[in-house]
């Protein structure tokens, strides 16, 4: 048990080290910072002094160690394009991305689970067929096209909803929220639907498949034989047993939602971290890119680590298999 | 005498294909026949674009700014000669789609081939050699699998763009970087599939026989294992072409994909997106529709191929 946990945590550290190294290497590939900082007529001595002031004359591994040390404290330097601290920029953009991801995840669960249950219980109804057909479209349409189509219908043709930005936001300390204003909520609708559609179809298909599987098992037959009502059988027995894999997948998909937010944010010009990253790429704003790279890797590594450890704690079979393999 | 033998040989080969299970299966499924036909039209339009496209969107001499922003033919105010309308510079949308599909298909195919070569080689090595090397390769695969493929492609592409000097962004190097990024993001599936079948195959007698007569590991992998593990890989590759095309379109839409001088479908959608609000919807919707139709046709064909080749379903 302990060995597994230690190995798993070490692996997470290894992944973060590789990502940090790539982020660090980015700085070295984009030219000598000293040339940018001093004027044309700086002497050789001035350059050398600046170089040693910045620690650029130190061996490579010492520089890397310093970079990691600062990165752990959240210090990635100044953005080349905006001249502000990268950590401040990210902190400003974080609420927008997290609110969007949160609403999309809730939407996917609240609509996906009932749709999955319905299509499993009423397999032949026209609504089930329709839902399955829509889910096929949801899987084959790329995210950005869904966004464009929604903008075309609801913003351009009907004019009901805004197509870009976050609307008015309210500041709660350093956190800005769009939940409290009418325009903020309106601006949230289209991006949230775009981001959640793929996850929604995923959850719906998963719940449907699991439900169909569970409904065939003996304990469901037995529950029916006991004379329990359909409602108790379906929701008390069947649904409860399908939810374990659904919760796991949803947990793992949280990272995917934050990743796919890059696309949604670009389509809707949503001022989140994903849009910040895309803008940083087109302007070669290395500090911002490096910070985002480390941030997104950290999110994924943490989510995967937590899910793995939870799985291990919850599922006794995994422990037994490992014991058997060790012997 | 030899002539007739060759002729009958050719005829019988065609006849054999026509009477095979696969071809029978194909004719029986109307959806598959339709998607194959649609895909054939798309492919022909893309491959022969320089000859069959009504205009050359890259030939500046033929562009006429007076024809700019003309709506599709069936709408009022359309200028003649542009079936699906024109964009802001007077480029024919239909021709741009045909030339764009060329780039999209090229990048999609090339990145799938790259991913396949990389994944199959690593899978073969991991499965056949085993031990520490196997553990190392599969651990990397596990880690990569915990990230979405499109995110990996986006990060690699983004990092490469920042590292490479700006002047190369417009050149062929940008295409190679894109193919590399999409390929790297997809090799894991191939490696896992091939490793699984290699583990099964390597204990069979023909491999042991090959080893006994002294063939080197590389030779065994290439001439004995490879042909026997390739079946599922080809099915996987068919479906992955659709994914690769979508990834390419997404990256180009985000502005980190192919250079704007050689617009792919994703780039066309990105350009057209700016005109959505002024009412010129056709500049973005038609390339989008072309992308969806192509991807859907490939997906349906891939699904059919998977079921048709699956012995458990027959």
JSON list of C-alpha atoms in Angstrom, two decimals, chain A residues 7 11 15 19 22 25-26 29-30 136 139-145 148-149 151-152 155-156 163-164 255-256 259-260 262-263 266-267 277-278 281-286 289 292-293 296-297 300-301 304, chain B residues 139 142-143 146-148 150-151 154-155 157-163 166 169 246 249-251 253-256 265-266 269-270 273 276-279 281 284-285 287-289 291-292 295-296 299-300 303:
[
{"chain": "A", "resi": 7, "resn": "UNK", "atom": "CA", "xyz": [5.65, 5.27, -6.30]},
{"chain": "A", "resi": 11, "resn": "UNK", "atom": "CA", "xyz": [5.73, 9.57, -10.71]},
{"chain": "A", "resi": 15, "resn": "UNK", "atom": "CA", "xyz": [6.00, 14.49, -14.66]},
{"chain": "A", "resi": 19, "resn": "UNK", "atom": "CA", "xyz": [7.15, 19.93, -17.61]},
{"chain": "A", "resi": 22, "resn": "UNK", "atom": "CA", "xyz": [10.38, 22.23, -20.84]},
{"chain": "A", "resi": 25, "resn": "UNK", "atom": "CA", "xyz": [14.07, 25.46, -21.74]},
{"chain": "A", "resi": 26, "resn": "UNK", "atom": "CA", "xyz": [11.57, 27.81, -23.42]},
{"chain": "A", "resi": 29, "resn": "UNK", "atom": "CA", "xyz": [15.50, 29.15, -26.71]},
{"chain": "A", "resi": 30, "resn": "UNK", "atom": "CA", "xyz": [14.06, 32.59, -27.17]},
{"chain": "A", "resi": 136, "resn": "UNK", "atom": "CA", "xyz": [-23.82, 11.43, -32.12]},
{"chain": "A", "resi": 139, "resn": "UNK", "atom": "CA", "xyz": [-19.41, 13.73, -30.58]},
{"chain": "A", "resi": 140, "resn": "UNK", "atom": "CA", "xyz": [-18.63, 14.35, -34.24]},
{"chain": "A", "resi": 141, "resn": "UNK", "atom": "CA", "xyz": [-18.86, 18.16, -34.27]},
{"chain": "A", "resi": 142, "resn": "UNK", "atom": "CA", "xyz": [-15.64, 19.86, -33.18]},
{"chain": "A", "resi": 143, "resn": "UNK", "atom": "CA", "xyz": [-16.07, 22.14, -30.15]},
{"chain": "A", "resi": 144, "resn": "UNK", "atom": "CA", "xyz": [-15.28, 25.34, -31.99]},
{"chain": "A", "resi": 145, "resn": "UNK", "atom": "CA", "xyz": [-17.89, 24.67, -34.68]},
{"chain": "A", "resi": 148, "resn": "UNK", "atom": "CA", "xyz": [-19.79, 29.21, -33.96]},
{"chain": "A", "resi": 149, "resn": "UNK", "atom": "CA", "xyz": [-23.19, 27.67, -34.71]},
{"chain": "A", "resi": 151, "resn": "UNK", "atom": "CA", "xyz": [-23.28, 32.28, -31.91]},
{"chain": "A", "resi": 152, "resn": "UNK", "atom": "CA", "xyz": [-24.84, 32.33, -35.37]},
{"chain": "A", "resi": 155, "resn": "UNK", "atom": "CA", "xyz": [-26.45, 35.97, -31.08]},
{"chain": "A", "resi": 156, "resn": "UNK", "atom": "CA", "xyz": [-26.59, 36.92, -34.77]},
{"chain": "A", "resi": 163, "resn": "UNK", "atom": "CA", "xyz": [-21.46, 36.31, -28.14]},
{"chain": "A", "resi": 164, "resn": "UNK", "atom": "CA", "xyz": [-18.28, 37.49, -26.46]},
{"chain": "A", "resi": 255, "resn": "UNK", "atom": "CA", "xyz": [-9.09, 18.38, -16.27]},
{"chain": "A", "resi": 256, "resn": "UNK", "atom": "CA", "xyz": [-10.35, 17.89, -19.80]},
{"chain": "A", "resi": 259, "resn": "UNK", "atom": "CA", "xyz": [-8.15, 22.05, -21.23]},
{"chain": "A", "resi": 260, "resn": "UNK", "atom": "CA", "xyz": [-11.04, 22.35, -23.71]},
{"chain": "A", "resi": 262, "resn": "UNK", "atom": "CA", "xyz": [-8.91, 27.01, -24.28]},
{"chain": "A", "resi": 263, "resn": "UNK", "atom": "CA", "xyz": [-11.00, 26.45, -27.42]},
{"chain": "A", "resi": 266, "resn": "UNK", "atom": "CA", "xyz": [-11.09, 31.63, -27.93]},
{"chain": "A", "resi": 267, "resn": "UNK", "atom": "CA", "xyz": [-14.42, 31.28, -29.75]},
{"chain": "A", "resi": 277, "resn": "UNK", "atom": "CA", "xyz": [-2.32, 31.20, -23.30]},
{"chain": "A", "resi": 278, "resn": "UNK", "atom": "CA", "xyz": [-3.40, 31.41, -26.94]},
{"chain": "A", "resi": 281, "resn": "UNK", "atom": "CA", "xyz": [1.53, 31.80, -28.07]},
{"chain": "A", "resi": 282, "resn": "UNK", "atom": "CA", "xyz": [0.85, 34.21, -30.92]},
{"chain": "A", "resi": 283, "resn": "UNK", "atom": "CA", "xyz": [3.02, 36.90, -29.30]},
{"chain": "A", "resi": 284, "resn": "UNK", "atom": "CA", "xyz": [5.73, 34.44, -28.11]},
{"chain": "A", "resi": 285, "resn": "UNK", "atom": "CA", "xyz": [5.17, 35.69, -24.55]},
{"chain": "A", "resi": 286, "resn": "UNK", "atom": "CA", "xyz": [7.37, 33.05, -22.95]},
{"chain": "A", "resi": 289, "resn": "UNK", "atom": "CA", "xyz": [3.36, 30.29, -21.67]},
{"chain": "A", "resi": 292, "resn": "UNK", "atom": "CA", "xyz": [0.33, 28.18, -18.05]},
{"chain": "A", "resi": 293, "resn": "UNK", "atom": "CA", "xyz": [2.22, 25.02, -19.01]},
{"chain": "A", "resi": 296, "resn": "UNK", "atom": "CA", "xyz": [-2.23, 22.92, -16.54]},
{"chain": "A", "resi": 297, "resn": "UNK", "atom": "CA", "xyz": [0.23, 20.09, -15.87]},
{"chain": "A", "resi": 300, "resn": "UNK", "atom": "CA", "xyz": [-3.87, 17.16, -14.44]},
{"chain": "A", "resi": 301, "resn": "UNK", "atom": "CA", "xyz": [-1.25, 15.54, -12.23]},
{"chain": "A", "resi": 304, "resn": "UNK", "atom": "CA", "xyz": [-5.04, 11.91, -11.67]},
{"chain": "B", "resi": 139, "resn": "UNK", "atom": "CA", "xyz": [4.91, 4.31, -18.18]},
{"chain": "B", "resi": 142, "resn": "UNK", "atom": "CA", "xyz": [0.29, 5.94, -19.27]},
{"chain": "B", "resi": 143, "resn": "UNK", "atom": "CA", "xyz": [1.32, 9.44, -18.30]},
{"chain": "B", "resi": 146, "resn": "UNK", "atom": "CA", "xyz": [-3.85, 11.07, -18.71]},
{"chain": "B", "resi": 147, "resn": "UNK", "atom": "CA", "xyz": [-3.73, 14.26, -20.79]},
{"chain": "B", "resi": 148, "resn": "UNK", "atom": "CA", "xyz": [-6.22, 14.88, -23.62]},
{"chain": "B", "resi": 150, "resn": "UNK", "atom": "CA", "xyz": [-5.64, 17.78, -28.32]},
{"chain": "B", "resi": 151, "resn": "UNK", "atom": "CA", "xyz": [-4.07, 19.54, -25.32]},
{"chain": "B", "resi": 154, "resn": "UNK", "atom": "CA", "xyz": [-1.69, 22.33, -28.69]},
{"chain": "B", "resi": 155, "resn": "UNK", "atom": "CA", "xyz": [1.08, 22.59, -26.10]},
{"chain": "B", "resi": 157, "resn": "UNK", "atom": "CA", "xyz": [2.67, 23.25, -31.27]},
{"chain": "B", "resi": 158, "resn": "UNK", "atom": "CA", "xyz": [2.57, 26.34, -29.06]},
{"chain": "B", "resi": 159, "resn": "UNK", "atom": "CA", "xyz": [5.98, 25.66, -27.55]},
{"chain": "B", "resi": 160, "resn": "UNK", "atom": "CA", "xyz": [7.47, 24.96, -30.98]},
{"chain": "B", "resi": 161, "resn": "UNK", "atom": "CA", "xyz": [6.11, 28.23, -32.33]},
{"chain": "B", "resi": 162, "resn": "UNK", "atom": "CA", "xyz": [7.66, 30.15, -29.48]},
{"chain": "B", "resi": 163, "resn": "UNK", "atom": "CA", "xyz": [11.01, 28.42, -29.96]},
{"chain": "B", "resi": 166, "resn": "UNK", "atom": "CA", "xyz": [9.14, 34.07, -36.51]},
{"chain": "B", "resi": 169, "resn": "UNK", "atom": "CA", "xyz": [5.88, 30.43, -39.24]},
{"chain": "B", "resi": 246, "resn": "UNK", "atom": "CA", "xyz": [-10.43, 17.72, -36.33]},
{"chain": "B", "resi": 249, "resn": "UNK", "atom": "CA", "xyz": [-8.80, 22.24, -37.80]},
{"chain": "B", "resi": 250, "resn": "UNK", "atom": "CA", "xyz": [-9.00, 23.18, -34.12]},
{"chain": "B", "resi": 251, "resn": "UNK", "atom": "CA", "xyz": [-5.34, 24.23, -33.94]},
{"chain": "B", "resi": 253, "resn": "UNK", "atom": "CA", "xyz": [-8.85, 27.83, -35.81]},
{"chain": "B", "resi": 254, "resn": "UNK", "atom": "CA", "xyz": [-6.95, 28.84, -32.68]},
{"chain": "B", "resi": 255, "resn": "UNK", "atom": "CA", "xyz": [-4.36, 30.43, -34.94]},
{"chain": "B", "resi": 256, "resn": "UNK", "atom": "CA", "xyz": [-1.47, 28.13, -34.05]},
{"chain": "B", "resi": 265, "resn": "UNK", "atom": "CA", "xyz": [-10.44, 24.26, -43.48]},
{"chain": "B", "resi": 266, "resn": "UNK", "atom": "CA", "xyz": [-9.79, 25.36, -39.89]},
{"chain": "B", "resi": 269, "resn": "UNK", "atom": "CA", "xyz": [-13.40, 28.95, -40.54]},
{"chain": "B", "resi": 270, "resn": "UNK", "atom": "CA", "xyz": [-11.24, 31.25, -38.43]},
{"chain": "B", "resi": 273, "resn": "UNK", "atom": "CA", "xyz": [-15.65, 33.88, -38.12]},
{"chain": "B", "resi": 276, "resn": "UNK", "atom": "CA", "xyz": [-20.35, 36.29, -38.88]},
{"chain": "B", "resi": 277, "resn": "UNK", "atom": "CA", "xyz": [-21.73, 39.48, -37.36]},
{"chain": "B", "resi": 278, "resn": "UNK", "atom": "CA", "xyz": [-21.89, 41.46, -40.53]},
{"chain": "B", "resi": 279, "resn": "UNK", "atom": "CA", "xyz": [-24.15, 38.77, -41.99]},
{"chain": "B", "resi": 281, "resn": "UNK", "atom": "CA", "xyz": [-22.26, 33.62, -42.71]},
{"chain": "B", "resi": 284, "resn": "UNK", "atom": "CA", "xyz": [-17.42, 30.33, -42.24]},
{"chain": "B", "resi": 285, "resn": "UNK", "atom": "CA", "xyz": [-20.38, 27.93, -42.42]},
{"chain": "B", "resi": 287, "resn": "UNK", "atom": "CA", "xyz": [-15.92, 25.31, -44.74]},
{"chain": "B", "resi": 288, "resn": "UNK", "atom": "CA", "xyz": [-17.37, 24.11, -41.42]},
{"chain": "B", "resi": 289, "resn": "UNK", "atom": "CA", "xyz": [-19.95, 21.97, -43.21]},
{"chain": "B", "resi": 291, "resn": "UNK", "atom": "CA", "xyz": [-15.17, 19.62, -42.45]},
{"chain": "B", "resi": 292, "resn": "UNK", "atom": "CA", "xyz": [-18.10, 17.93, -40.69]},
{"chain": "B", "resi": 295, "resn": "UNK", "atom": "CA", "xyz": [-15.08, 13.72, -40.78]},
{"chain": "B", "resi": 296, "resn": "UNK", "atom": "CA", "xyz": [-18.48, 12.06, -40.51]},
{"chain": "B", "resi": 299, "resn": "UNK", "atom": "CA", "xyz": [-15.94, 7.97, -39.03]},
{"chain": "B", "resi": 300, "resn": "UNK", "atom": "CA", "xyz": [-18.81, 5.94, -40.51]},
{"chain": "B", "resi": 303, "resn": "UNK", "atom": "CA", "xyz": [-16.94, 2.07, -37.76]}
]
